GROMACS .gro file of C-alpha atoms in nm:
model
  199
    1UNK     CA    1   0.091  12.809  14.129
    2UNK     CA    2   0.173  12.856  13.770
    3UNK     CA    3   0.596  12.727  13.786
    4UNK     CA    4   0.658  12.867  13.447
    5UNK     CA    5   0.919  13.161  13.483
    6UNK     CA    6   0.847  13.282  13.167
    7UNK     CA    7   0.501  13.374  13.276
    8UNK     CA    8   0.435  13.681  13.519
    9UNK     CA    9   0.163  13.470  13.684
   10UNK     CA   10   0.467  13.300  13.810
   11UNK     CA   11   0.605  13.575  14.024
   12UNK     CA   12   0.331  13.818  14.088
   13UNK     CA   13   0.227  13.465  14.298
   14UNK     CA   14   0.549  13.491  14.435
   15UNK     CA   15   0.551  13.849  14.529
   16UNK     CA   16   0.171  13.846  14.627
   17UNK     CA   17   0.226  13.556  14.913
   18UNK     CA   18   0.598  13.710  15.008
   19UNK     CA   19   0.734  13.395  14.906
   20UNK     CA   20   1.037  13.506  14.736
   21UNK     CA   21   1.315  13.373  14.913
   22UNK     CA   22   1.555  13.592  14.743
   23UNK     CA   23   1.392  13.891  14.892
   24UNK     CA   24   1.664  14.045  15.122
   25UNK     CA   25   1.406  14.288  15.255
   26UNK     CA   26   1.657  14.582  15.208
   27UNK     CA   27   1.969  14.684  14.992
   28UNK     CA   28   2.197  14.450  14.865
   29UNK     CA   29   2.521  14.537  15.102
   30UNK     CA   30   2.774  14.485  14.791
   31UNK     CA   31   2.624  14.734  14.600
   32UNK     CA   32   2.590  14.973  14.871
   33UNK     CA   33   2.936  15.030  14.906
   34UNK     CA   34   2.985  14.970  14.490
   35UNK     CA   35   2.768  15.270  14.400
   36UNK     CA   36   2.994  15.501  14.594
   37UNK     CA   37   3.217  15.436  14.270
   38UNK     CA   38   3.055  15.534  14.039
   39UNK     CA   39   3.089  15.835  13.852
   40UNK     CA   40   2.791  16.106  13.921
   41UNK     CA   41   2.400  16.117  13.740
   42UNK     CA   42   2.498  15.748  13.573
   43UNK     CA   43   2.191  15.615  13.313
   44UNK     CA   44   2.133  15.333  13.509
   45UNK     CA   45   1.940  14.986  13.422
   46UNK     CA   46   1.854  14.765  13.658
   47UNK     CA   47   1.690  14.433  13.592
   48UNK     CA   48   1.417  14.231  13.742
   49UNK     CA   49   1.432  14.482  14.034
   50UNK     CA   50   1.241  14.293  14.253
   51UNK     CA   51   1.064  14.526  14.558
   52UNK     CA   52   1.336  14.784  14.436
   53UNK     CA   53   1.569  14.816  14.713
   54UNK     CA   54   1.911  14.871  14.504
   55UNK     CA   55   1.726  15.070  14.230
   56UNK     CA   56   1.639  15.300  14.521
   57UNK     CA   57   1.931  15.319  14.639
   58UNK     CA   58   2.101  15.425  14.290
   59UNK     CA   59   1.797  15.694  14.262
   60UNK     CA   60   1.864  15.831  14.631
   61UNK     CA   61   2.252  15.855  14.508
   62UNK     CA   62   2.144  16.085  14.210
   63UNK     CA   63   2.151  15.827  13.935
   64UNK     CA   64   1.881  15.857  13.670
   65UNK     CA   65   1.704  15.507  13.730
   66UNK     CA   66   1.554  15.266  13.496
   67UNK     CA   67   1.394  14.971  13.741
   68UNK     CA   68   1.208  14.671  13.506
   69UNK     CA   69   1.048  14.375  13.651
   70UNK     CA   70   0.853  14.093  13.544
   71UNK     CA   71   0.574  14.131  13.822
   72UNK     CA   72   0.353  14.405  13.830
   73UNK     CA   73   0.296  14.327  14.199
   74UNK     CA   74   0.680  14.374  14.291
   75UNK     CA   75   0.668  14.738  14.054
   76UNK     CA   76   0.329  14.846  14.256
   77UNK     CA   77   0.551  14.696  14.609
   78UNK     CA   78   0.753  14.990  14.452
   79UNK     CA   79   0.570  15.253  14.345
   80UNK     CA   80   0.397  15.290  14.747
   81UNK     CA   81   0.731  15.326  14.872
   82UNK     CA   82   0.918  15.626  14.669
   83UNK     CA   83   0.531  15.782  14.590
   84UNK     CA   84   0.611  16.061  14.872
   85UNK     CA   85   0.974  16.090  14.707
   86UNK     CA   86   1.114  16.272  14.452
   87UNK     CA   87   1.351  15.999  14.308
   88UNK     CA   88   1.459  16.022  13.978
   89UNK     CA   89   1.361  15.631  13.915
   90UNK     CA   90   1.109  15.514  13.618
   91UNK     CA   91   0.945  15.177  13.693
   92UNK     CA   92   0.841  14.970  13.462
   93UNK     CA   93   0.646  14.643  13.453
   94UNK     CA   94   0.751  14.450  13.131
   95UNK     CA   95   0.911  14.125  12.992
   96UNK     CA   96   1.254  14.227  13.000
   97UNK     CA   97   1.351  14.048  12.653
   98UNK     CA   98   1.103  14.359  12.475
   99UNK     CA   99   1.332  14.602  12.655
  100UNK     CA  100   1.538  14.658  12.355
  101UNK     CA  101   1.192  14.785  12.173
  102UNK     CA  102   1.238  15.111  12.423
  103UNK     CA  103   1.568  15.162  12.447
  104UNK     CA  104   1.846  15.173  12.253
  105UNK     CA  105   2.212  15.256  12.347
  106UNK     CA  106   2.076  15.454  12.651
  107UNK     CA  107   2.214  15.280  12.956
  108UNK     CA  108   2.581  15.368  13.103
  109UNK     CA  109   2.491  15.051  13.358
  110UNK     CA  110   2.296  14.827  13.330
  111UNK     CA  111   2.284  14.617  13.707
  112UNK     CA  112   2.228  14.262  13.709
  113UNK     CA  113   2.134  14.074  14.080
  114UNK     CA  114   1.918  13.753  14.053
  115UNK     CA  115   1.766  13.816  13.724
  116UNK     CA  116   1.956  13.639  13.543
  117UNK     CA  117   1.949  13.317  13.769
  118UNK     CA  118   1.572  13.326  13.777
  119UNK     CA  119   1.502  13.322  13.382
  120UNK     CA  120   1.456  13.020  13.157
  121UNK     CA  121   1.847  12.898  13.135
  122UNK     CA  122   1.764  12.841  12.754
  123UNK     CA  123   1.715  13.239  12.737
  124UNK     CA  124   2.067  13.366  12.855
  125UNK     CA  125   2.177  13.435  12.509
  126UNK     CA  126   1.853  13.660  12.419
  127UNK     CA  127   1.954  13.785  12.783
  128UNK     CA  128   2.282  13.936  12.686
  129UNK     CA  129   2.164  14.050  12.383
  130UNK     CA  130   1.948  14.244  12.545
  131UNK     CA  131   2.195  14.366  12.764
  132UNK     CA  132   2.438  14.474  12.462
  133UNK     CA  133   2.154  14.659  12.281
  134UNK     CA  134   2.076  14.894  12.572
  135UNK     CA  135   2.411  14.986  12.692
  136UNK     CA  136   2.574  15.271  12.496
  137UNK     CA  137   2.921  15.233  12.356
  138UNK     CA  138   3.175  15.188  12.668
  139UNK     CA  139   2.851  15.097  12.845
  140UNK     CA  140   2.924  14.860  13.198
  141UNK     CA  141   2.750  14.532  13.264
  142UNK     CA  142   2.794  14.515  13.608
  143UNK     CA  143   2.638  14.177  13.759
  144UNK     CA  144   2.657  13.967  14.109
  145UNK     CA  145   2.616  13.601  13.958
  146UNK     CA  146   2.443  13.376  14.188
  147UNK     CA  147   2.445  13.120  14.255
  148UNK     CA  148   2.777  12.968  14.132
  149UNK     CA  149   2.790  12.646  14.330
  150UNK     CA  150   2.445  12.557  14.382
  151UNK     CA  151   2.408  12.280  14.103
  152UNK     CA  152   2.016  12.355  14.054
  153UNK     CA  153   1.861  12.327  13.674
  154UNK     CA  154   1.510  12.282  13.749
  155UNK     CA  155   1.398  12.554  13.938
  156UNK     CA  156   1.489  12.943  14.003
  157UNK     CA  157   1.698  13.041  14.104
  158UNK     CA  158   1.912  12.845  13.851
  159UNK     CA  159   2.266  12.719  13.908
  160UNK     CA  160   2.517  12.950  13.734
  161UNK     CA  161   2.820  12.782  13.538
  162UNK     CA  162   3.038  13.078  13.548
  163UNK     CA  163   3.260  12.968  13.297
  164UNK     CA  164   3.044  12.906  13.043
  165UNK     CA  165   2.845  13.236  13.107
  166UNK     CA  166   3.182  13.471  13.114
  167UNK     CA  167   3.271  13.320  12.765
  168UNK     CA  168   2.925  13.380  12.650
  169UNK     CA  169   2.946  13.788  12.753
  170UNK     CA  170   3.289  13.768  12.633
  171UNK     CA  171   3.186  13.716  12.285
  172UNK     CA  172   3.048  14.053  12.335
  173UNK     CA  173   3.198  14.197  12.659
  174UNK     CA  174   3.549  14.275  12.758
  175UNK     CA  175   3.571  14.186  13.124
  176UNK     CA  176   3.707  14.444  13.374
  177UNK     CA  177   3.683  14.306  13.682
  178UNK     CA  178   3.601  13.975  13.904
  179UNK     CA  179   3.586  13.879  14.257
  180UNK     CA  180   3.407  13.752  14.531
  181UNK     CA  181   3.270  14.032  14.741
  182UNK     CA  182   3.349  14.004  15.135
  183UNK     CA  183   2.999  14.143  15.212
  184UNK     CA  184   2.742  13.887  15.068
  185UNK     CA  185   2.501  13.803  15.277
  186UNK     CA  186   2.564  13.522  15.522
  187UNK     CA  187   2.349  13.293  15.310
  188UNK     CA  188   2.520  13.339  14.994
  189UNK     CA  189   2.868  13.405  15.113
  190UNK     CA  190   3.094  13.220  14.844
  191UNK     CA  191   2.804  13.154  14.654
  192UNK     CA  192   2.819  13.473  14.454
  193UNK     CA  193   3.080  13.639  14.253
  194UNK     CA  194   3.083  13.993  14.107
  195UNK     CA  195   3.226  14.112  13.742
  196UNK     CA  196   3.226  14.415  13.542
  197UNK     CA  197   3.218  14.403  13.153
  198UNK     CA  198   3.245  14.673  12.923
  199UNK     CA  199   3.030  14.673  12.561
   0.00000   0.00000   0.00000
């Protein structure tokens, strides 16, 4: 298997032998009870989507959804489950770092849940770049960072030094909001921290 991250190879292999570990096979609980929040028919972004389970469940909540991933096999995973649905959800296989060549100032949200762990660490700054050029004005960054303790460099998903990435987005970002949510998954209880920042 190609272990280059910045390739798609990489995780349509992934995806194509079900070997994603970060797969939770269903909706992410914290953002099952965080979308009941949120104002109604949000522009919302979410990134490396995976099979799609939390841009599903922003679509069934009447959210216009934009759903990007790397792997064209997790996007297809996608597109045979919502095909019988009426879902306001776009999906779109692409390298998230040409997003900005599509949209501009569009997003309200734009949802962030193991994307950012699982891309080149040397990319984080192109990352939020990205992430400020397709928010509007006002627009929310609103990201579950993990993992926070796991110490891992060399392969995804790759250790997260909060405070060096909140003072990165805060050269951009205001932050709103941080805490650890109470319903992570067993696996990743402690391990994952949730904050809001405004563009």
């Amino acid at each position: 298997m190609d272990d280059n991250v910045s390739n798609p190879k990489f995780w349509n292999n992934l995806y194509k032998t079900g070997s994603s570990k970060w797969d939770l096979g269903a909706e992410t609980p914290f953002f099952k009870s965080w979308i009941k929040n949120l104002p109604t028919a949000q522009k919302v972004c979410v990134l490396g989507c995976g099979n799609g389970y939390d841009a599903i469940l922003f679509a069934k909540e009447g959210h216009e959804v934009i759903a990007i991933d790397f792997s064209s096999i997790a996007i297809n995973n996608i597109k045979s489950r919502i095909k019988h649905t009426n879902l306001n959800i776009k999906l779109i296989s692409l390298d998230l770092f040409n997003l900005d060549t599509i949209y501009c100032e569009y997003f309200d949200y734009v949802v962030e849940y193991t994307c950012f762990c699982a891309i080149d660490p040397s990319k984080r700054i192109d990352y939020r770049d990205i992430v400020y050029h397709i928010l509007k004005k006002n627009g929310i960054f609103a990201s579950l960072f993990f993992p926070i303790k796991n110490g891992n460099t060399e392969f995804p998903p790759f250790y997260v030094d909060l405070k060096k990435t909140l003072s990165m987005f805060e050269q951009k970002f205001k932050l709103i909001s941080k805490y650890i949510p109470k319903n992570s998954i067993k696996q990743r209880l402690g391990n994952e921290i949730f904050c809001e920042l405004k563009k």
